[in-house]
XYZ file of C-alpha atoms in Angstrom:
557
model
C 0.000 0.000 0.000
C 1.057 3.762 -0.327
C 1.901 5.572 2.006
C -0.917 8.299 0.922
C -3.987 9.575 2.390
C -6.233 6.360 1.271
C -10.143 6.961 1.063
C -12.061 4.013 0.347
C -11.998 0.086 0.534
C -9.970 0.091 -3.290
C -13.438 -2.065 -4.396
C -14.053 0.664 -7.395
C -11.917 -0.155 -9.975
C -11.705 3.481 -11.743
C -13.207 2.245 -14.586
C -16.768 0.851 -13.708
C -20.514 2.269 -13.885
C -21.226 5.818 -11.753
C -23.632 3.637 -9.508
C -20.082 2.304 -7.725
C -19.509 6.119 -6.328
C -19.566 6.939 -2.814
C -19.136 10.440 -0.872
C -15.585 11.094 0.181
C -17.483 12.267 3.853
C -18.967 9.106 4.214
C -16.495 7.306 6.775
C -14.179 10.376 6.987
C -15.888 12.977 8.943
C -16.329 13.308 12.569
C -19.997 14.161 13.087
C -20.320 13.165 16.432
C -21.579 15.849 18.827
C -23.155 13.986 21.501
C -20.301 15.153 23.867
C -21.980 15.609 27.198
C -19.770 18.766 27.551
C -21.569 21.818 26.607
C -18.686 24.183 24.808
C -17.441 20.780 22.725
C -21.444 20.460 21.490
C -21.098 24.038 20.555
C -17.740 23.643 18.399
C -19.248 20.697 16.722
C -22.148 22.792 15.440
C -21.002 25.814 14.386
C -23.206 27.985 13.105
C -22.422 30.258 10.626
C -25.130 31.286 8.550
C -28.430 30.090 10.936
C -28.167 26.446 9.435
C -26.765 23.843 11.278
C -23.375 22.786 10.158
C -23.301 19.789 7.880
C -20.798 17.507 6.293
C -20.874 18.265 2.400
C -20.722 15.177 -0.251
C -17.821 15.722 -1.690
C -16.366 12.960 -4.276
C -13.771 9.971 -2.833
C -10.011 9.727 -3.895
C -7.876 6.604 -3.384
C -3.828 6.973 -3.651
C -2.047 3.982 -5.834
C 1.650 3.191 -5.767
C 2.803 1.722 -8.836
C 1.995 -1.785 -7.861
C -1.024 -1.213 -7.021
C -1.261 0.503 -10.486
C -0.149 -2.225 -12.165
C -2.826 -4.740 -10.265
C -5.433 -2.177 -11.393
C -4.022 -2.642 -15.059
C -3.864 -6.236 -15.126
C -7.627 -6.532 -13.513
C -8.755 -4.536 -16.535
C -6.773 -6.631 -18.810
C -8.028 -10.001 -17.651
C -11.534 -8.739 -17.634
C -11.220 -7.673 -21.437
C -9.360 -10.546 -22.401
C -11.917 -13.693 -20.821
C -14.609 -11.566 -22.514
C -13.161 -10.834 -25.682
C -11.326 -13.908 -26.095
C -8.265 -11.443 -27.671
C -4.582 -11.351 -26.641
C -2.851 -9.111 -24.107
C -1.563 -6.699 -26.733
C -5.239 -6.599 -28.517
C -6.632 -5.821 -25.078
C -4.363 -3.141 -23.662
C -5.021 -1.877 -27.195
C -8.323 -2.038 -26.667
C -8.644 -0.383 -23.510
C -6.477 2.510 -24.324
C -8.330 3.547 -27.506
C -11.392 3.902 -25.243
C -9.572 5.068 -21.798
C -9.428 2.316 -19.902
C -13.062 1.731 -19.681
C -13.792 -1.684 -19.441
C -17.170 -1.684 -20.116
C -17.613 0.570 -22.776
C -14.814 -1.902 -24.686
C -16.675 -4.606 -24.019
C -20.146 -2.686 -25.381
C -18.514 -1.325 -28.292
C -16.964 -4.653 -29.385
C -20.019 -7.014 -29.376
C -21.543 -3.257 -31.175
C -19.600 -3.957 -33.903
C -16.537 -5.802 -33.937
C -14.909 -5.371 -37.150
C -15.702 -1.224 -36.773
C -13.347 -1.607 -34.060
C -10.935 -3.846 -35.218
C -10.047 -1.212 -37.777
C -10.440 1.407 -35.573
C -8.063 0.364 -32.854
C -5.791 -0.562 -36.136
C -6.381 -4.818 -35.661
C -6.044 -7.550 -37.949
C -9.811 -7.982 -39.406
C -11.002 -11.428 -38.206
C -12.374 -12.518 -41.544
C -11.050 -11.014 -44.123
C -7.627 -11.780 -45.940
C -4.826 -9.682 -47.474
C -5.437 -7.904 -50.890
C -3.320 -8.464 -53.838
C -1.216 -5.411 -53.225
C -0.301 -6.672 -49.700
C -0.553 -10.426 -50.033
C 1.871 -12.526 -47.873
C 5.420 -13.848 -49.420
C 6.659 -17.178 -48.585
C 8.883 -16.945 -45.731
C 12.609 -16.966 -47.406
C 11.797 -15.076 -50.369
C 13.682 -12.160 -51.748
C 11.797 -8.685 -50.890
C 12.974 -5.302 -51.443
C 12.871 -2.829 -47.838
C 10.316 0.126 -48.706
C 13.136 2.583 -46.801
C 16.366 1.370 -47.449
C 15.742 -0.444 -51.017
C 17.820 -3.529 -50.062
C 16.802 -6.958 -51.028
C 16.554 -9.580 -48.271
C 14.642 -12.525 -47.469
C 11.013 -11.853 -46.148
C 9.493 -13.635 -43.100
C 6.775 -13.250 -40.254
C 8.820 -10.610 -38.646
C 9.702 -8.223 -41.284
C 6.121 -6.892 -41.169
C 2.797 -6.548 -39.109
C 0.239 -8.723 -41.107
C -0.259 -6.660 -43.527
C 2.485 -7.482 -46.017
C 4.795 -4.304 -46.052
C 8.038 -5.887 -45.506
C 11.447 -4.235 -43.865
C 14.653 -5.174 -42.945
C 15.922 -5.116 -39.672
C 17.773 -2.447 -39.400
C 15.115 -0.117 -40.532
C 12.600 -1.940 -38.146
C 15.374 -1.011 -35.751
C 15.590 2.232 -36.034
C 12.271 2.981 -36.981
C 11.105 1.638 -33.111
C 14.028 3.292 -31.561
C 13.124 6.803 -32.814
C 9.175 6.234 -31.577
C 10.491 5.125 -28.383
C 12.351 8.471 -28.113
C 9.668 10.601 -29.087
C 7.495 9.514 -26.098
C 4.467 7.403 -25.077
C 3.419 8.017 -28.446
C 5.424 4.566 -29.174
C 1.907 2.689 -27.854
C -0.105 3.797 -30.543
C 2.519 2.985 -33.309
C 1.532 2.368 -36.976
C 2.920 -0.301 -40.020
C 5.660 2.512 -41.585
C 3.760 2.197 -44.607
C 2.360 5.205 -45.469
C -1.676 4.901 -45.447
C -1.068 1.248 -43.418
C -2.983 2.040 -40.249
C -1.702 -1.814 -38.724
C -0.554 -1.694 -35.349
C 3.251 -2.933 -34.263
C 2.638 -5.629 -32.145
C 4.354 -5.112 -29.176
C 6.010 -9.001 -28.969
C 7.566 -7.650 -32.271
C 8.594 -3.620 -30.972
C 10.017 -5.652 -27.854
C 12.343 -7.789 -30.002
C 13.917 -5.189 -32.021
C 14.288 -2.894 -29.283
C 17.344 -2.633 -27.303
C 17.334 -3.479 -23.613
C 16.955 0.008 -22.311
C 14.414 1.155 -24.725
C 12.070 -2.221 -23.825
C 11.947 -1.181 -20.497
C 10.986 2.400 -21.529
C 8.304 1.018 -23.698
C 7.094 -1.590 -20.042
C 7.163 1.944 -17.927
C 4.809 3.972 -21.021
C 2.454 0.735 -20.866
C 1.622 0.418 -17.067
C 1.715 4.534 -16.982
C -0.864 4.464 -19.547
C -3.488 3.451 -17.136
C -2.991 6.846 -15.585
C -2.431 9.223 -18.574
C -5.358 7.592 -20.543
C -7.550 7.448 -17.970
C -9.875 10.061 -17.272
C -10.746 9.152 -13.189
C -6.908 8.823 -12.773
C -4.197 11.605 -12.156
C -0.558 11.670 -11.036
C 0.587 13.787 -7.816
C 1.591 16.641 -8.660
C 4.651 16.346 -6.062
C 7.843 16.588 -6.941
C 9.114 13.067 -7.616
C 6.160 11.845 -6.148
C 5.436 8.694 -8.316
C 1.864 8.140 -6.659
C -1.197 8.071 -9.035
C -4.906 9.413 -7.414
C -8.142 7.468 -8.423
C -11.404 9.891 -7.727
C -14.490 8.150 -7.545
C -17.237 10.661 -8.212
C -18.338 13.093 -10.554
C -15.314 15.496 -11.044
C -17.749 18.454 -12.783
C -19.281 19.161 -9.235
C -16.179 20.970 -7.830
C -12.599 20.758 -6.375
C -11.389 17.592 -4.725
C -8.175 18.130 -2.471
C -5.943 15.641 -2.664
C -3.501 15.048 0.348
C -0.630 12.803 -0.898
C 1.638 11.221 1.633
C 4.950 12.948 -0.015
C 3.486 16.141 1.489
C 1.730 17.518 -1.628
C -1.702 19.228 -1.254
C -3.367 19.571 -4.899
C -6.790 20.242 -6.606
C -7.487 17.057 -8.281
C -9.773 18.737 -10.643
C -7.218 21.298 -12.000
C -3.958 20.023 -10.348
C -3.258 23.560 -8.716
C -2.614 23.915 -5.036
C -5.686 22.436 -2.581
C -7.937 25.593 -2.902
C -11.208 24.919 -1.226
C -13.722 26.654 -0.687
C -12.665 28.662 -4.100
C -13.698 26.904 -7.380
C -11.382 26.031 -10.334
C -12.599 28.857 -12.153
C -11.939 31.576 -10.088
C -8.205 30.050 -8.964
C -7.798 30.064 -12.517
C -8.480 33.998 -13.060
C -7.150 34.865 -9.619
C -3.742 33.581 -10.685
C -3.499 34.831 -14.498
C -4.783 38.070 -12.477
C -1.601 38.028 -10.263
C 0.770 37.190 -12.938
C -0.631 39.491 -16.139
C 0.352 42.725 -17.671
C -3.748 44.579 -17.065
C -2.337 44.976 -12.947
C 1.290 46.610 -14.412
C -1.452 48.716 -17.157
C -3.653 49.769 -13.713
C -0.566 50.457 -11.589
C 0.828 52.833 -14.447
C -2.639 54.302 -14.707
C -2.973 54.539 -10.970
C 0.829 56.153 -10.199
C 1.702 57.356 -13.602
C 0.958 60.452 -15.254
C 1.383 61.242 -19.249
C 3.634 63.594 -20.722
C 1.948 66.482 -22.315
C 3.957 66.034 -24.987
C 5.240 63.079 -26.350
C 2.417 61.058 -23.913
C 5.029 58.150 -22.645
C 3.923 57.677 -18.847
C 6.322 59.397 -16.180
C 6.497 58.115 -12.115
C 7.049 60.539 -9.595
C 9.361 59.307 -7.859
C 10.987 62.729 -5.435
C 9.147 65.623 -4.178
C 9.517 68.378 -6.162
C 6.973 69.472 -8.499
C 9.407 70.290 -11.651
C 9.449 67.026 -14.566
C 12.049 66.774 -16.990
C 10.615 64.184 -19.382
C 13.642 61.896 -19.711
C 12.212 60.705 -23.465
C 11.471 64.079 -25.027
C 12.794 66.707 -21.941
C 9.834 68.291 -21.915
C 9.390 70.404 -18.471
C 6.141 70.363 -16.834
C 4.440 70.719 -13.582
C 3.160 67.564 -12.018
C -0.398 68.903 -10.498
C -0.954 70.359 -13.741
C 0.567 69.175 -16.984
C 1.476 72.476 -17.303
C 4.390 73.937 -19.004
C 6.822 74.553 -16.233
C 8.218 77.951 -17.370
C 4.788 79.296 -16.864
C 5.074 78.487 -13.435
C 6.923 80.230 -10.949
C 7.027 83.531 -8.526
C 7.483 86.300 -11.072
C 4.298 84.488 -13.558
C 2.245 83.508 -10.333
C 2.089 80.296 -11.911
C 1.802 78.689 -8.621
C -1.468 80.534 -7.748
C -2.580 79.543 -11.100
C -1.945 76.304 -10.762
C -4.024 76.213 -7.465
C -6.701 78.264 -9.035
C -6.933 75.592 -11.652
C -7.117 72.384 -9.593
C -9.696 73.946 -7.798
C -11.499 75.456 -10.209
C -11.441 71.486 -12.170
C -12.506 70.320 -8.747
C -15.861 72.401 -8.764
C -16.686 71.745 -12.335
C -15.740 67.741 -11.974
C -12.981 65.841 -13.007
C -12.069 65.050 -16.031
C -12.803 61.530 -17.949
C -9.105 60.831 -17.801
C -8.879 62.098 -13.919
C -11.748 59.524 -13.927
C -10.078 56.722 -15.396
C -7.601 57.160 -13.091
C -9.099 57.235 -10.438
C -11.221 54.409 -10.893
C -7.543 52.564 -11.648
C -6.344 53.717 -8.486
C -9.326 52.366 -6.715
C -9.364 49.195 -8.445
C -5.442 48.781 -7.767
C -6.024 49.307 -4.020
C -8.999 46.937 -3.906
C -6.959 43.965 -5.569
C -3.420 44.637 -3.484
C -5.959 44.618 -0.255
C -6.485 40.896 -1.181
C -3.260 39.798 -2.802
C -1.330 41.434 0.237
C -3.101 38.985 2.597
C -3.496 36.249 0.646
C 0.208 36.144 -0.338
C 0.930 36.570 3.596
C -1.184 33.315 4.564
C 0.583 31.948 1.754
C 3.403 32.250 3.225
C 2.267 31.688 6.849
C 1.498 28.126 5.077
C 4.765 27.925 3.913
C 6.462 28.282 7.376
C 3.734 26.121 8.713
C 4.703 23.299 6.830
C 8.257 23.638 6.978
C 7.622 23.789 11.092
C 5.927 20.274 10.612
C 8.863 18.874 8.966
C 11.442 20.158 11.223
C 9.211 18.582 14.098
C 8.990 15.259 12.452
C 12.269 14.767 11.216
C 14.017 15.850 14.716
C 12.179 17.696 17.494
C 9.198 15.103 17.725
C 12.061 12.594 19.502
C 13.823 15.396 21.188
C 10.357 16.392 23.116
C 9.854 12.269 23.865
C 13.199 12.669 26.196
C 12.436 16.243 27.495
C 8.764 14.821 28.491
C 9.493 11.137 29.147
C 6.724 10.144 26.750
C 6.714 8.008 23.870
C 6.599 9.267 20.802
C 3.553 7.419 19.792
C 1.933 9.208 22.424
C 3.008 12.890 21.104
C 0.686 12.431 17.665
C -1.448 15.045 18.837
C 1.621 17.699 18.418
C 1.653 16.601 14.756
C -2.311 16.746 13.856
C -2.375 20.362 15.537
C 0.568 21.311 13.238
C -0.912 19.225 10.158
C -4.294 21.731 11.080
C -2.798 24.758 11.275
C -1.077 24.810 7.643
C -4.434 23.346 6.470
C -6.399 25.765 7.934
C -3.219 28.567 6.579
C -4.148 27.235 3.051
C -7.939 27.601 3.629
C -7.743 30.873 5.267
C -5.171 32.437 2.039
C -8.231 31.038 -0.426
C -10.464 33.011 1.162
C -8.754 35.946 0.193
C -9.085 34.734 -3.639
C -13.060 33.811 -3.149
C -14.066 37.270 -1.305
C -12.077 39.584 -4.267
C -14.229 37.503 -6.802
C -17.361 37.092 -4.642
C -17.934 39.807 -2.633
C -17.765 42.939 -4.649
C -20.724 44.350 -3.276
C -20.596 45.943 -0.616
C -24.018 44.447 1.740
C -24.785 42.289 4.140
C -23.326 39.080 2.218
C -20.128 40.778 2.466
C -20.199 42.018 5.860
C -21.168 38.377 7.242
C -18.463 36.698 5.470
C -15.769 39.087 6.468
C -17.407 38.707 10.119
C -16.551 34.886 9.754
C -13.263 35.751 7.841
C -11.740 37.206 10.862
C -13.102 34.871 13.478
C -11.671 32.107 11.582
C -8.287 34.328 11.579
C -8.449 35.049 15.256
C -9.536 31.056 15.975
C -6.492 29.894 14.658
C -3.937 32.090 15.869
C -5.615 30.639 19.049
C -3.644 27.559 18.171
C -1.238 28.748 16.497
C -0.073 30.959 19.914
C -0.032 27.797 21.541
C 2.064 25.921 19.176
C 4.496 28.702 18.621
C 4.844 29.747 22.260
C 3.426 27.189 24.815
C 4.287 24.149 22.927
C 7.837 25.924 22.812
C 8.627 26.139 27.062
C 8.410 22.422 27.339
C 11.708 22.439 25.027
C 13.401 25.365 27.056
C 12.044 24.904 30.907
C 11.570 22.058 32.989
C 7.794 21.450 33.513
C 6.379 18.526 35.607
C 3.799 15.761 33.815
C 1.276 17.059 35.557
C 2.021 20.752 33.349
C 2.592 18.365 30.521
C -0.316 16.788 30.602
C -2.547 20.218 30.509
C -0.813 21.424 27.897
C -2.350 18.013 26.095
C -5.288 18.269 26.999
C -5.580 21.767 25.995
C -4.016 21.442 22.723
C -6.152 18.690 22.017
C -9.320 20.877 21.992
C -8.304 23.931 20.087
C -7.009 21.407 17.103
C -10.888 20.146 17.312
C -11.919 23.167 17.890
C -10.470 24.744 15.009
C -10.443 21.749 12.915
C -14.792 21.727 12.967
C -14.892 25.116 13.025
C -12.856 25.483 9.553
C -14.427 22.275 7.846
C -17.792 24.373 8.574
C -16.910 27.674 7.544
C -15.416 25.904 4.525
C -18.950 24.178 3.253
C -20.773 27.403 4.448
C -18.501 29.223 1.518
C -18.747 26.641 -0.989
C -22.639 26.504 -0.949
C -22.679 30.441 -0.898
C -23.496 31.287 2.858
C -27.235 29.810 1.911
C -28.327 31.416 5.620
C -27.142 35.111 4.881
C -30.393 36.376 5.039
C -31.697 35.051 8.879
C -31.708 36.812 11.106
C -29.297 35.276 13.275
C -27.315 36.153 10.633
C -28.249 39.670 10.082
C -27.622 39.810 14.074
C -24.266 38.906 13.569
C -23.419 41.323 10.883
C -24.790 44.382 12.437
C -22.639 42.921 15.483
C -26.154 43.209 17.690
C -27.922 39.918 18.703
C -31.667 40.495 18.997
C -33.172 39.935 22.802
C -35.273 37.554 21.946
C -32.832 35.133 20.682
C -30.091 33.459 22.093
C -26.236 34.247 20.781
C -25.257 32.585 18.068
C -22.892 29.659 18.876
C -20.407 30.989 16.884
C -20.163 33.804 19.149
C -20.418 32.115 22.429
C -17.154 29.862 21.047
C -15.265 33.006 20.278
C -15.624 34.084 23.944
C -14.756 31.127 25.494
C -11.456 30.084 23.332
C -10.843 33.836 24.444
């Protein structure tokens, strides 16, 4: 087995009917809130939007290590195979041409059977070669279609179809399509117009050593690249494929591989829930494309009145020297600067002007910039943070490793406790770059989802920052607390407190997140109760209790 996050029993094969789907929830999620304790009820059921919290169906992944890759592939193979009653090389064949689906192979086939035989580029089960391809008797002179060289034909100088070459050119003809790729699997008689596939018995046996094995790793890979339920971590190195069960159109699966990588299954960016594909998509062309270097020119640039090219500020004085075309101007006016100046009162004028322009309105390109400007400082409010839980992430994660690979042991012989018994170090550091990741997508969602300024956007900004403030909760404690058992000497008993402690802000925070997360991914369905509304005018109505949200905020306080 992998090492990987595993959801699932492995019983759905990747390529069977949608009835075989299950919820990745199902089995997964803690929904347990019978806790006799009051404040642990409260955490389980956190309510952000006047609906109870609920676990959302989201689709099930299953992590694969090569051999179990390779059982998958073989399992689809035999199935074809007893069915079909073909060969290995027809079936994988077979399978490819219609993505490793096993049934729709065996439907298509018993469809029409000859269709696909030429389709898939198989010798037709009936009928026999033409005159202009018929069969030689093995040990009869032939002349190679590439090299023009006579020499004597047999069962391996061609495919079944006739077109005879020598060995050399077979040779080099299977070496090149290895190089070129995977491409090899699908290769064709060298015939031009001769759509017969090279067996691969035959590729094999003209291949050198090196470039058979090549062509063994492009077959068993194949049942990951040609599949449509199957993708490969996105890791680095990470040689792990990831089956989702499910239907992938219904929104972003994170994937959480056991080499550390956290990916979007469905687009193969970083994990990004509760944002959709989409909007990762234009948040990150956004961050990287020349429109935000156009708005910040608009926003902190001004043209030259005469040759136009845009000038930056960048010292205090008033006086610009154009360095493209020297022109001199002022900067509040874009006027010429030898108009201005104590003995033509162009200061005065220049005053007179702005204010003059002020009363009468701006101007459309005073306009434009402004609305630049505002747009500019809009999107940098976002990015800024954002980019800063990005990188709280980052450090997060890096903090996890350290802990693993060294301080975990280190803290077993400060504390005289197994290290079997510290897991609960781990999972709070595991939850805080989780929740790091969550908390930087938010960022992304509220730029894209809450332009308008109303109620929506003052509740989810509400349960923005409590999520913030929640896990720096945790985060304090990790940092800080977790840090004075490695640099003073505390008893068990302080030890053991700690623990305890620990152990219910990770819950805590863990519930609260997985919450606030579904809330955001179904839209905050709730924003208009009046819990809600309560909330967001910070004002609970007399009449009805505090939300729960609020009464956890006070107590983790």
């Amino acid at each position: 087995m992998s090492d990987c996050e595993d959801y699932g029993d492995g019983s759905d094969d990747g390529y069977d009917s949608e009835d075989a789907f299950m919820s990745q929830g199902a089995g997964t999620q803690d929904t347990d809130d019978s806790d006799s304790d009051e404040g642990d009820a409260d955490y389980g059921n956190a309510i952000l939007s006047g609906v109870e919290a609920h676990v959302v169906k989201r689709e099930e992944y299953q992590c694969l290590d090569a051999e179990q890759v390779l059982e998958r592939q073989r399992e689809a193979l035999r199935g074809v195979m007893q069915v079909l009653q073909v060969t290995e090389d027809d079936a994988t064949r077979l399978l490819r041409a219609f993505k490793w689906n096993v049934n729709r192979v065996n439907d298509e086939w018993f469809g029409d059977e000859e269709g696909i035989r030429e389709k898939v580029g198989l010798e037709s089960s009936s009928s026999a070669p033409d005159e202009a391809t018929r069969m030689v008797d093995d040990g009869a002179e032939v002349t190679c279609s590439v090299c023009y060289d006579e020499f004597p034909a047999s069962k391996h100088t061609h495919v079944g179809c006739g077109h005879n070459f020598c060995a050399t050119c077979w040779s080099g003809y299977l070496e090149n399509a290895v190089s070129d790729g995977p491409s090899v699997l699908d290769l064709r008689c060298p015939q031009e117009g001769c759509k017969r596939r090279v067996p691969e018995p035959m590729a094999k046996r003209d291949l050198k050593k090196e470039s058979a094995e090549k062509l063994d790793v492009f077959k068993w890979r194949s049942w990951v690249e040609d599949n449509p339920r199957v993708k490969w971590c996105t890791g680095a190195g990470c040689e792990v494929a990831v089956l989702c069960h499910g239907d992938r159109g219904e929104g972003p699966v994170d994937v959480h591989c056991g080499c550390g990588a956290s990916f979007c299954w469905s687009c193969q960016e970083d994990a990004h829930r509760p944002v959709d594909c989409e909007t990762v998509k234009k948040w990150l062309v956004k961050n990287s494309a020349e429109s935000e270097n156009m708005n910040w020119i608009l926003a902190n640039t001004k043209p030259c009145p005469a040759c136009k090219r845009p000038i930056e500020k960048n010292l205090g004085c008033m006086h610009m020297v154009c360095s493209q075309c020297k022109f001199e101007f002022c900067w509040m006016c874009c006027g010429k600067w030898s108009e201005h100046g104590e003995r033509t009162g162009g200061y005065y004028a220049c005053n007179k002007y702005s204010q003059s322009r002020e009363k009468e309105g701006a101007s459309e390109e005073e306009k434009r910039r402004a609305a630049a400007k505002q747009s500019l400082e809009r999107y940098t409010h976002y990015y800024e943070r954002w980019a800063a839980h990005g990188a709280s992430q980052t450090k997060a994660a890096k903090d996890l490793a350290e802990m693993r690979e060294a301080k975990i042991m280190r803290l077993g012989d400060l504390q005289n406790t197994p290290v079997s018994q510290l897991k609960f170090v781990l999972e709070a550091m595991e939850q805080i770059a989780e929740c790091r990741r969550v908390l930087k997508w938010t960022y992304g969602y509220g730029y894209y989802w809450m332009e308008e300024d109303g109620l929506r956007k003052k509740f989810f900004e509400f349960i923005q920052g409590d999520a913030e403030s929640t896990l720096e909760l945790l985060t304090e404690a990790v940092e800080k607390d977790l840090e004075e058992f490695f640099t003073e000497e505390k008893s068990l008993v302080d030890f053991a407190d700690f623990r305890g402690r620990l152990t219910g802000l990770t819950t805590t925070v863990k519930k609260y997140f997985t919450t606030m997360v579904t809330e955001l991914e179904e839209g905050l369905p709730g924003v208009g109760s009046e819990v809600v509304r309560a909330v967001s005018l910070e004002a609970t109505p007399a009449e009805e209790e505090p939300p729960k949200l609020l009464r956890r905020s006070a107590r983790l306080a």
